[in-house]
Structure formats: structure tokens, C-alpha cells
Coordinates of C-alpha atoms in Angstrom, one line a residue:
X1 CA -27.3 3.0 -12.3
X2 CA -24.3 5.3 -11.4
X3 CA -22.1 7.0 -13.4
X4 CA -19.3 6.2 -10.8
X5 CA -18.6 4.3 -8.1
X6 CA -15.7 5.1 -6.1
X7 CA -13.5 2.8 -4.0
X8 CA -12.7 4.1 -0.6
X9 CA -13.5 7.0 1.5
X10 CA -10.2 8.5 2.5
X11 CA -9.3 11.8 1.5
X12 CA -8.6 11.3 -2.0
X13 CA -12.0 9.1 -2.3
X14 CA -14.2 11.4 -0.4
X15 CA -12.9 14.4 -2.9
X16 CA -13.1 12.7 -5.7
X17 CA -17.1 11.3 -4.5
X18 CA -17.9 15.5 -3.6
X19 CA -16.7 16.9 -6.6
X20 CA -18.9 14.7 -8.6
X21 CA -21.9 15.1 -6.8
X22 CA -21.3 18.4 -6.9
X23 CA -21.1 18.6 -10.8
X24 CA -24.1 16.7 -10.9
X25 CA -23.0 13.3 -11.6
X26 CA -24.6 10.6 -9.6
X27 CA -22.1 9.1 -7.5
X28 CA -21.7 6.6 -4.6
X29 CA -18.9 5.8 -2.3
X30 CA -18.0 2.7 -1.0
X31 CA -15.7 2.8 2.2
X32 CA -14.4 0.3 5.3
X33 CA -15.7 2.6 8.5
X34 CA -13.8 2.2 11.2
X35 CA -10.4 1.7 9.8
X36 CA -7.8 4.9 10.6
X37 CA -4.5 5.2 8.3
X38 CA -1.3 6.4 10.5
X39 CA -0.6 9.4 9.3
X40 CA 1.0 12.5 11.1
X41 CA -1.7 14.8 10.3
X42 CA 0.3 17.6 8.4
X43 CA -1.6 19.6 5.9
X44 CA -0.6 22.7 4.4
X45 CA -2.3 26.2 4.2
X46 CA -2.8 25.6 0.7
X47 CA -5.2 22.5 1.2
X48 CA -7.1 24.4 3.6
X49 CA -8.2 27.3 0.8
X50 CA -8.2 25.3 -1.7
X51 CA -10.7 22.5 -0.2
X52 CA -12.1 24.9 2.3
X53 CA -11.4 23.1 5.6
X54 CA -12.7 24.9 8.6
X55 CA -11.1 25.8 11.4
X56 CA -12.5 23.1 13.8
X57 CA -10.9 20.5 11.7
X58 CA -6.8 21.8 12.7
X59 CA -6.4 20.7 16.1
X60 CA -3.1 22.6 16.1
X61 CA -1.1 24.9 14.3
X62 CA 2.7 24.4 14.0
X63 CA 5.3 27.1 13.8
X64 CA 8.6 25.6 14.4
X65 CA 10.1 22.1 12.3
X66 CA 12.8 20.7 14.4
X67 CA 15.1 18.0 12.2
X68 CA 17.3 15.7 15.0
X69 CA 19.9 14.0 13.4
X70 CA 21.8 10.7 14.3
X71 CA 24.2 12.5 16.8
X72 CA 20.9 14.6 18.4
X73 CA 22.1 18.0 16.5
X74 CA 18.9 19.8 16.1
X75 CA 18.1 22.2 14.2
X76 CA 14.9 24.5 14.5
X77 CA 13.4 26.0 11.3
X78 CA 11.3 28.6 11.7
X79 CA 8.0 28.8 9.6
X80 CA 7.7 32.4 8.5
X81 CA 4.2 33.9 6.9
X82 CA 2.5 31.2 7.6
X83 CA 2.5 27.2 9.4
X84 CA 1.4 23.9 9.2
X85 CA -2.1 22.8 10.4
X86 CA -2.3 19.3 11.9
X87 CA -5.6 17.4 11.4
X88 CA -6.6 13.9 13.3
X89 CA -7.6 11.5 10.7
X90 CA -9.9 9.5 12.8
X91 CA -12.4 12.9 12.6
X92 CA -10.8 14.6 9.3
X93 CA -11.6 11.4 7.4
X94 CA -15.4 11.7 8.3
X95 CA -15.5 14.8 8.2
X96 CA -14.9 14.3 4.3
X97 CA -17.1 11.3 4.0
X98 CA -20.2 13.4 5.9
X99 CA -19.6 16.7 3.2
X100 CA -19.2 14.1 0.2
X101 CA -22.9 12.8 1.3
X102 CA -23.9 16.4 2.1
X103 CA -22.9 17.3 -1.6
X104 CA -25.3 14.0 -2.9
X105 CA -23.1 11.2 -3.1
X106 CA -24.1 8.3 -1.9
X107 CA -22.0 6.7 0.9
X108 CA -22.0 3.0 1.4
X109 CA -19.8 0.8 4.3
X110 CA -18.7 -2.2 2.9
X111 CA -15.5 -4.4 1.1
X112 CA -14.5 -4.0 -2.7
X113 CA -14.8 -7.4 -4.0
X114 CA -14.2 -6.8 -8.1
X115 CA -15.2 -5.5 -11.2
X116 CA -17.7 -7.1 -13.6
X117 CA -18.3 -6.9 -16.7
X118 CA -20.7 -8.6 -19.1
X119 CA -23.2 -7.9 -22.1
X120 CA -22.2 -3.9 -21.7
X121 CA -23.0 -3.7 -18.5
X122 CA -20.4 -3.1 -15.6
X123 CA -20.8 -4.0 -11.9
X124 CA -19.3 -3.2 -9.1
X125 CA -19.4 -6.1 -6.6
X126 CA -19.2 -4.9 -2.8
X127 CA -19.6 -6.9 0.7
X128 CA -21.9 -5.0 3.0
X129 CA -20.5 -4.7 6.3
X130 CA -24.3 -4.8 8.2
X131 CA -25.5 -7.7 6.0
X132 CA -22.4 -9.6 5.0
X133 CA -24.4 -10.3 1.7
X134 CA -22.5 -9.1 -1.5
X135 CA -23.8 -6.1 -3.5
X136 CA -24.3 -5.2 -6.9
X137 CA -23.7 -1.7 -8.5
X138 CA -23.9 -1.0 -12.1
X139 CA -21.8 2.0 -13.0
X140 CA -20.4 3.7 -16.0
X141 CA -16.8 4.2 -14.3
X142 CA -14.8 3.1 -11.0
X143 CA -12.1 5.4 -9.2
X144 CA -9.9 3.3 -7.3
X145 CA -8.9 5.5 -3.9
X146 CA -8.2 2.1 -1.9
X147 CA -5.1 2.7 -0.6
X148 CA -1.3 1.7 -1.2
X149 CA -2.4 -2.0 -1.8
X150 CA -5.2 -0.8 -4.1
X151 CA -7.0 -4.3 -4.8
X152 CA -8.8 -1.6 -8.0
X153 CA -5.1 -1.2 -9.1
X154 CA -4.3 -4.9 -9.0
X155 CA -6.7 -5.9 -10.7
X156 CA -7.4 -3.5 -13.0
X157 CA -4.1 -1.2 -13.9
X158 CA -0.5 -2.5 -15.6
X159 CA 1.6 -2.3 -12.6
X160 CA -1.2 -2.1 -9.8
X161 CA 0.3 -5.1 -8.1
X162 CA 4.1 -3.6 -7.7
X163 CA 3.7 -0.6 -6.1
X164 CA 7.0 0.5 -4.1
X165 CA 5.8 1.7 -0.2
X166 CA 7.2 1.8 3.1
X167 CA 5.6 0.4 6.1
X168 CA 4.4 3.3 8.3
X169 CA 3.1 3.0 12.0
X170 CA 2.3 5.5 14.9
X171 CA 0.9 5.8 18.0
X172 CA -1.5 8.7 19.4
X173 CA -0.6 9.2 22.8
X174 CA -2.3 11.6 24.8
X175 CA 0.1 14.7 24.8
X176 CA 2.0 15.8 27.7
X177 CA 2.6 19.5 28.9
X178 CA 5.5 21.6 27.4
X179 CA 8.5 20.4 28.1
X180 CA 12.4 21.2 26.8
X181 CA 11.9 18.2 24.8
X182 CA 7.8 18.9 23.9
X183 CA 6.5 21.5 21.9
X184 CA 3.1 21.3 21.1
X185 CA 4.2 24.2 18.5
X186 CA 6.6 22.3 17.2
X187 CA 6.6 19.0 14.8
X188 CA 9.9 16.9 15.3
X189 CA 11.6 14.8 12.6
X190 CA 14.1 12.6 13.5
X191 CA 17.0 11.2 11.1
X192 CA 18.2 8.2 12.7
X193 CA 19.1 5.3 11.4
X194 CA 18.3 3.6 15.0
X195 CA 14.9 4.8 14.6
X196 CA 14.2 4.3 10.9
X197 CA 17.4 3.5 8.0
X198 CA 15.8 4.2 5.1
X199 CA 13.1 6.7 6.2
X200 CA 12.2 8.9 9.5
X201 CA 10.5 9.6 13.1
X202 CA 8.1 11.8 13.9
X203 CA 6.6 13.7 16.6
X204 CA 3.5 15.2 15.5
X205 CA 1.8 17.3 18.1
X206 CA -2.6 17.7 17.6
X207 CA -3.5 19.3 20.4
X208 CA -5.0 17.3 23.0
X209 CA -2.7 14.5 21.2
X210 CA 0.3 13.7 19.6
X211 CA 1.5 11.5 16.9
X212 CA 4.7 9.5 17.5
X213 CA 5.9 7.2 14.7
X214 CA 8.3 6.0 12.0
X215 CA 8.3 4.5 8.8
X216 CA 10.7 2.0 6.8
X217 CA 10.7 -0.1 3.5
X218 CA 12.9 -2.8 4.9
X219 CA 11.9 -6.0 5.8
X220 CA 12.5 -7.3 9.3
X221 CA 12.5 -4.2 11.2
X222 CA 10.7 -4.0 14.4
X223 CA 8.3 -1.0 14.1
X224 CA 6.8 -0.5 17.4
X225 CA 9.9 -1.3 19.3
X226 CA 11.5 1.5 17.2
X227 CA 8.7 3.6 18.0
X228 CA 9.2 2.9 21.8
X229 CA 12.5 3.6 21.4
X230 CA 11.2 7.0 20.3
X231 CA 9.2 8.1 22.4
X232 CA 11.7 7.4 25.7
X233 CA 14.5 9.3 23.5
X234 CA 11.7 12.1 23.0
X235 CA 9.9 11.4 26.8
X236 CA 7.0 10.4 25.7
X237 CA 6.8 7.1 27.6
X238 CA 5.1 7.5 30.3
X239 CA 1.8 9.4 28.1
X240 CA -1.1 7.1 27.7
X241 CA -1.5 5.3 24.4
X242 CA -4.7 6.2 22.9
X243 CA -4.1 3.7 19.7
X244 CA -1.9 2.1 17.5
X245 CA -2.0 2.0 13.8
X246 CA 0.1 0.9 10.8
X247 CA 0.2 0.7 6.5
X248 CA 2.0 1.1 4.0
X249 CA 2.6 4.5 1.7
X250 CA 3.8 4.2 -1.9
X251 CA 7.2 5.8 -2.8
X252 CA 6.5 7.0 -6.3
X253 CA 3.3 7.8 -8.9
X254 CA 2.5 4.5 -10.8
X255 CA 3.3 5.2 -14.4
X256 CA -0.3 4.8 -15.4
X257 CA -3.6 5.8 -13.4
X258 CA -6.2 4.0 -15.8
X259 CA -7.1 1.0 -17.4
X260 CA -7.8 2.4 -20.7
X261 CA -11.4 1.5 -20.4
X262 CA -13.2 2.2 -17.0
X263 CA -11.1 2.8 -13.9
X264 CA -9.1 5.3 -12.5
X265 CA -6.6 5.4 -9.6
X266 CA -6.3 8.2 -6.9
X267 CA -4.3 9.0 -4.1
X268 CA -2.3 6.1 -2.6
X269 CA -3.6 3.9 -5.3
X270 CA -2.3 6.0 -7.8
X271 CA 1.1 6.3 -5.2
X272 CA 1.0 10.1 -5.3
X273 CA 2.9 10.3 -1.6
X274 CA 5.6 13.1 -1.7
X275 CA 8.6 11.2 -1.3
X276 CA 11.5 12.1 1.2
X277 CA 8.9 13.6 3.1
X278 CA 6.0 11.3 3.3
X279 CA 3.7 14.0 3.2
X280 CA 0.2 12.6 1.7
X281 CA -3.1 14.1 2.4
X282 CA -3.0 17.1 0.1
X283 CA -1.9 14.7 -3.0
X284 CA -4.7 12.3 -1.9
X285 CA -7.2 15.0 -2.3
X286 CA -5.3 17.2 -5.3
X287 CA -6.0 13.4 -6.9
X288 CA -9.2 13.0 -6.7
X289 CA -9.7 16.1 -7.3
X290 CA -8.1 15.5 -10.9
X291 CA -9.5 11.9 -11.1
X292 CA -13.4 13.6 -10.8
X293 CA -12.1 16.0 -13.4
X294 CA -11.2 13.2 -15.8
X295 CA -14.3 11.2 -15.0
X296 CA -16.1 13.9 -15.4
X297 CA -14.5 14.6 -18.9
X298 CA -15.0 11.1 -20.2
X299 CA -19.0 10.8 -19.1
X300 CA -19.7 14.0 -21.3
X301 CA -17.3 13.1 -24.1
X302 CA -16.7 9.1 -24.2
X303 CA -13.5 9.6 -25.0
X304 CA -11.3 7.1 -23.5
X305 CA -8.0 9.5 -23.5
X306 CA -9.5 11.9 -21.2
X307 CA -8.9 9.2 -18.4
X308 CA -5.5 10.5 -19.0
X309 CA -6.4 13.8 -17.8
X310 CA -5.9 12.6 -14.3
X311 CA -2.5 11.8 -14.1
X312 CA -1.6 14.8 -16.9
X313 CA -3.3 17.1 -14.5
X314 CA -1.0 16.0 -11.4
X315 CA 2.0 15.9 -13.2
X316 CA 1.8 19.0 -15.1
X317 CA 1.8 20.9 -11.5
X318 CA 3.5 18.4 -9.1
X319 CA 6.0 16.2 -11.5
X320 CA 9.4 18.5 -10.4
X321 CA 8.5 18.9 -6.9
X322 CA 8.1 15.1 -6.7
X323 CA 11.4 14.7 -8.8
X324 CA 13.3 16.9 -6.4
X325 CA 12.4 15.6 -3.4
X326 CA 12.8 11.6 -5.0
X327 CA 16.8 12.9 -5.5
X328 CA 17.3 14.0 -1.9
X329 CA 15.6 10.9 -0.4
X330 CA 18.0 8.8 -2.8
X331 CA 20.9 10.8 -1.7
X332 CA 20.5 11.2 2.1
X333 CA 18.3 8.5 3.3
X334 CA 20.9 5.8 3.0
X335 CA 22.8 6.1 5.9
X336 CA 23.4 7.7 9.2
X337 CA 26.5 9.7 7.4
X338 CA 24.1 11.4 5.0
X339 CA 21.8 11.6 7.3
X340 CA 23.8 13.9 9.5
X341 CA 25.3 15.8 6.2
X342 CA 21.2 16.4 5.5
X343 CA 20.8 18.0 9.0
X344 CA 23.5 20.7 8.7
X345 CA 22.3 21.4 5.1
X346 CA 19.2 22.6 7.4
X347 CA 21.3 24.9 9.2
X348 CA 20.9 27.3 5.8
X349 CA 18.9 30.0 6.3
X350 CA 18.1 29.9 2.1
X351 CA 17.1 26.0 2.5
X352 CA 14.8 27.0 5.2
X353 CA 13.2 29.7 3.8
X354 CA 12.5 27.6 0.1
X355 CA 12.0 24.5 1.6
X356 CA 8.3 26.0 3.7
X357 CA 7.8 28.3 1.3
X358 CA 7.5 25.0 -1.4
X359 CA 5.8 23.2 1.1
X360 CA 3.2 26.2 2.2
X361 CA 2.8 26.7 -1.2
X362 CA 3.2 23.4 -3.3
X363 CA 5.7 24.6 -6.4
X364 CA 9.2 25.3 -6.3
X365 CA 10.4 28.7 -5.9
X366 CA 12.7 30.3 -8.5
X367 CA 12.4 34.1 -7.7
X368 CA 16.1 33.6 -5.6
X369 CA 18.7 32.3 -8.0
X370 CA 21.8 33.1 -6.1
X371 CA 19.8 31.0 -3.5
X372 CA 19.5 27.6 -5.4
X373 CA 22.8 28.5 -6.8
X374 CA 24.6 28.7 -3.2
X375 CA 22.3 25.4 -2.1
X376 CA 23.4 24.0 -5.2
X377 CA 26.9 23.9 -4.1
X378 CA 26.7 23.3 -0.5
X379 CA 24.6 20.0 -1.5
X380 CA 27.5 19.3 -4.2
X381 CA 30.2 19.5 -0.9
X382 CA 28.1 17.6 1.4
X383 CA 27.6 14.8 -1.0
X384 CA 31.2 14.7 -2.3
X385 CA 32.3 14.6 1.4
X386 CA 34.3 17.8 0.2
X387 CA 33.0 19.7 3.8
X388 CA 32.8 17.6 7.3
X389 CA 29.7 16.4 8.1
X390 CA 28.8 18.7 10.5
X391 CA 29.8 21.6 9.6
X392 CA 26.5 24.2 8.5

């Protein structure tokens, strides 16, 4: 018997599976090994105090955010008092998974098959990946951290089965030496609409590597020939491939987390990415963080509202950010116009300095009024067309 079973050993899954173990819940952890989502790697200084990640786990640390628009205007932003660390999630992931076990949960490779339920008891049903036989665990809850296509939220959560994403994919190529057009100090977004129309590119140096990618929601667009295109525009074709991955990321929270009964969702399941930005590890783990806080609320109390708490949690500290950044995606992502429009807005000294120190810090700032104020308006004259599009 456990008191939960979690689905998925990601980020969000491998916090949720320590933080229960740590409060003394028995726990295990069911995960795919050998599966590695693309991700660019970004993780901000925040994540690493508040889930004490050690140094050996940031490959690199980024000073410099270049945004390229469609007409190859860049502009640098500087990241002052402080940076962005870069993690590889083919050893960040396990990492996790190894200090979950290290904490007493109990970690398990294997397939989700479904939920059973019968004379009180509940099961969760597993294929084991050294066997192939199917498993039996009887548990007093489920967390659901499998992912964008969460098979936990279809079958267990109204509205598991339509969750908005965009298809991401990347390739880690072995990084080359500095160059005028690579910085491994330096993470490069590009907003193309050759590239991606609805989303972004990246280049995401981590060290020894790089991450080179792009994402998009709409069908019928060639991924890794956009991501070739890429890397010749960035000269990054000649560096060796070290893999290739691809899956989708949600675009919004789901409207509900649990089931009302037994289950709750966390991370990509639940859809907490950041939107406009993609950005997704420190959500993943800030949710299931909250999800082991609302477990751990309804085992002690049996109260089936506190499986609220984990979406009440999130929201209460992340529901504006989210809400801001939903508004510029929805006004800038739509075409190469925009696009450009969104680049000079970066030229703003004031955008730059809120826009890292809401990402550094994970709230909005609001101790510079005259500064949103002045933002405010540029945005208003950008969008109106009322300025030319590339002027700062």
C-alpha cells in the first residue's frame, strides 16, 4: 500500500515524489527511463535556491538574451544582478529521479496503463519495462506528471483530453567555439516567421553543447527542416548532432487539476508552461511542489477540497504573470509584422530591466510606475501601428 503513486519522473514528478518522501508519506514513482523532453534547458536563479540545485547541475551560465527578429535586427539585453543557468535534461532529469529515491520514494521504470477502482480499493496498473508483465499498486492517491498528453488527465480530469500545446523539437549539437554569430554566454531567440509563425527559435548554449530548436502549434509545418534552416542562418551546420528530440508543451493551465476524488495533475499535465516564452521546468517543479502539498493535505484531513489546494497554490503566485505573458503571445506571435514591432519594444531599456527581473525573480515588478506607464504606451503605439515598426 502507498499513499501515492506518481505518474512520471520529470521535474514536476520527481518533486512532487521527494517532497513526499520527505514528509514521510510513502511514495513511489513510476517513470519511462530513457526518454529526454526537448527543452532548452533555462532555469532561473530562483529554482536553483528554492530546490537547491548544485552547481554541477548548470552547465552554463547566460548573461546576455539576444531577440533576432524577421529582418535580423538584434537586440542584446543584458542580464543585470544576476543570469540564467542552463541545465541538460538528459542528466537534470535523473539527477531528480536519484534525490527523490535518496529522500525514500520509491522509483519504478515502467508504462501507466490506468486507474482501478473496486470494493474501496484503488490500483494503479503499470507495465514494467524489464518484465513486460503488468503491475499492480494499491494507493490512496495518483499525481498525474505525465506530460502534455497526460494519459492520468485523459482519463481521469474534465478537459484532460483537450489540452492546447505546440509541437517543440531541438537538436543538441556539440557547440562550436566563439564566434560573431556564437556566444556560449549568450541564449538567442529568434522571431521569424520562416523559422516558427506562431512561436520561436532558439539557441541555447550548455556548455560542451548547445540546444538549437523551434516550436509551432500549426499543423503541417516541417520542424527539423526549420530547424536546419536554423542552424545554417546561426552557423551551426557543420557541428555534430548529438540527438534529436521532439513533444508537445501545453499553452495554458487546464481549468481543473483534480478529479474530485483521487488524482491530481502537475506540470505539463496540469499545462502550467509560461506562455509566449515557453519557459517550463521551474512550473513543472513549483507544481509538484503544490500538488505534494495538496496530497499531503488531503491524506491528513480526507477532505476532498484540499485537492484544490494545488492549483489555488499556483495561481495565487503565478496567475498574472501567466495572464501577462498569454496577452503578448496573442498580440505579437501572429505575424512577422508584430513580430518585428515586439523586437524594437526590446530596444527599451525599462522592458529590459522588468522583463529579467520578472523572470530572475518569478512576480511582476511594480516598484517603477512611470516604467509600466511609459511601456504601456509604447506597446499601445506599436500595436495601433501609430510608430513604424522599427523604430525603438
Amino acid at each position: 500500500m502507498y499513499d501515492v503513486v506518481v505518474i512520471g519522473g520529470g521535474p514536476s514528478g520527481a518533486t512532487a515524489a521527494e517532497d513526499l518522501a520527505r514528509s514521510g508519506q510513502k511514495v513511489a514513482m513510476i517513470d519511462r527511463a530513457g526518454r529526454i523532453k526537448p527543452c532548452g534547458g533555462a532555469v532561473p536563479p530562483r529554482l536553483i535556491e528554492d530546490f537547491l540545485i548544485p552547481d554541477a547541475q548548470i552547465v552554463a551560465r547566460i548573461n546576455t538574451a539576444r531577440m533576432i527578429s524577421p529582418t535580423q535586427r538584434c537586440v542584446d539585453i543584458p542580464i543585470e544582478n544576476g543570469y540564467v543557468g542552463m541545465v541538460d535534461r538528459e542528466h537534470f532529469d535523473v539527477f531528480l529521479r536519484d534525490r527523490a529515491a535518496q529522500a525514500g520514494a520509491t522509483c519504478l521504470t515502467g508504462t501507466f496503463l490506468r486507474f482501478e477502482r473496486e470494493n474501496n480499493a484503488k490500483h494503479v496498473v503499470y507495465r514494467d519495462k524489464n518484465s513486460g508483465e503488468e503491475v499492480r499498486l494499491q494507493t490512496k492517491l495518483i499525481i498525474g506528471a505525465d506530460g502534455a498528453r497526460s494519459n492520468v488527465a485523459k482519463a481521469e480530469v474534465p478537459g484532460g483530453d483537450k489540452i492546447p500545446y505546440v509541437i517543440a523539437y531541438h537538436e543538441i549539437i556539440e557547440a562550436p567555439e566563439r564566434s560573431l554569430r556564437y556566444d556560449p554566454m549568450r541564449c538567442d531567440v529568434i522571431y521569424d516567421g520562416a523559422i516558427s509563425p506562431d512561436f520561436y527559435g532558439w539557441v541555447f548554449p550548455h556548455g560542451k553543447s548547445a540546444s538549437v530548436g523551434m516550436g509551432t502549434g500549426i499543423e503541417g509545418v516541417d520542424l527539423k527542416k526549420a530547424t536546419a534552416d536554423l542552424r545554417v542562418a546561426s552557423g551551426l551546420e557543420n557541428c555534430r548532432t548529438i540527438r534529436r528530440e521532439g513533444a508537445p508543451i501545453p499553452l495554458r493551465p487546464m481549468d481543473r487539476w483534480d478529479n474530485g476524488r483521487d488524482v491530481i495533475l502537475a506540470g505539463d499535465a496540469a499545462g502550467v508552461v509560461a506562455p509566449s516564452s515557453g519557459e517550463g521546468i521551474y512550473y513543472a517543479m513549483v507544481g509538484g511542489r503544490v500538488a505534494a502539498t495538496a496530497a499531503s493535505a488531503f491524506l491528513k484531513t480526507g477532505r476532498i477540497k484540499d485537492l484544490q489546494l494545488a492549483r489555488k497554490l499556483f495561481m495565487r503566485e503565478h496567475k498574472s504573470v501567466f495572464k501577462v505573458l498569454g496577452a503578448m503571445q496573442n498580440a505579437y506571435y501572429r505575424s512577422d509584422e508584430r513580430r518585428e514591432r515586439f523586437v524594437s519594444l526590446c530596444h527599451d531599456v525599462d522592458v529590459q530591466k522588468l522583463t529579467f527581473e520578472a523572470y530572475m525573480n518569478k512576480r511582476l515588478v511594480k516598484a517603477r510606475p512611470m516604467a509600466h506607464l511609459k511601456i504601456g504606451l509604447k506597446n499601445l503605439a506599436h500595436l495601433t501601428r501609430l510608430v513604424s515598426a522599427t523604430r525603438v
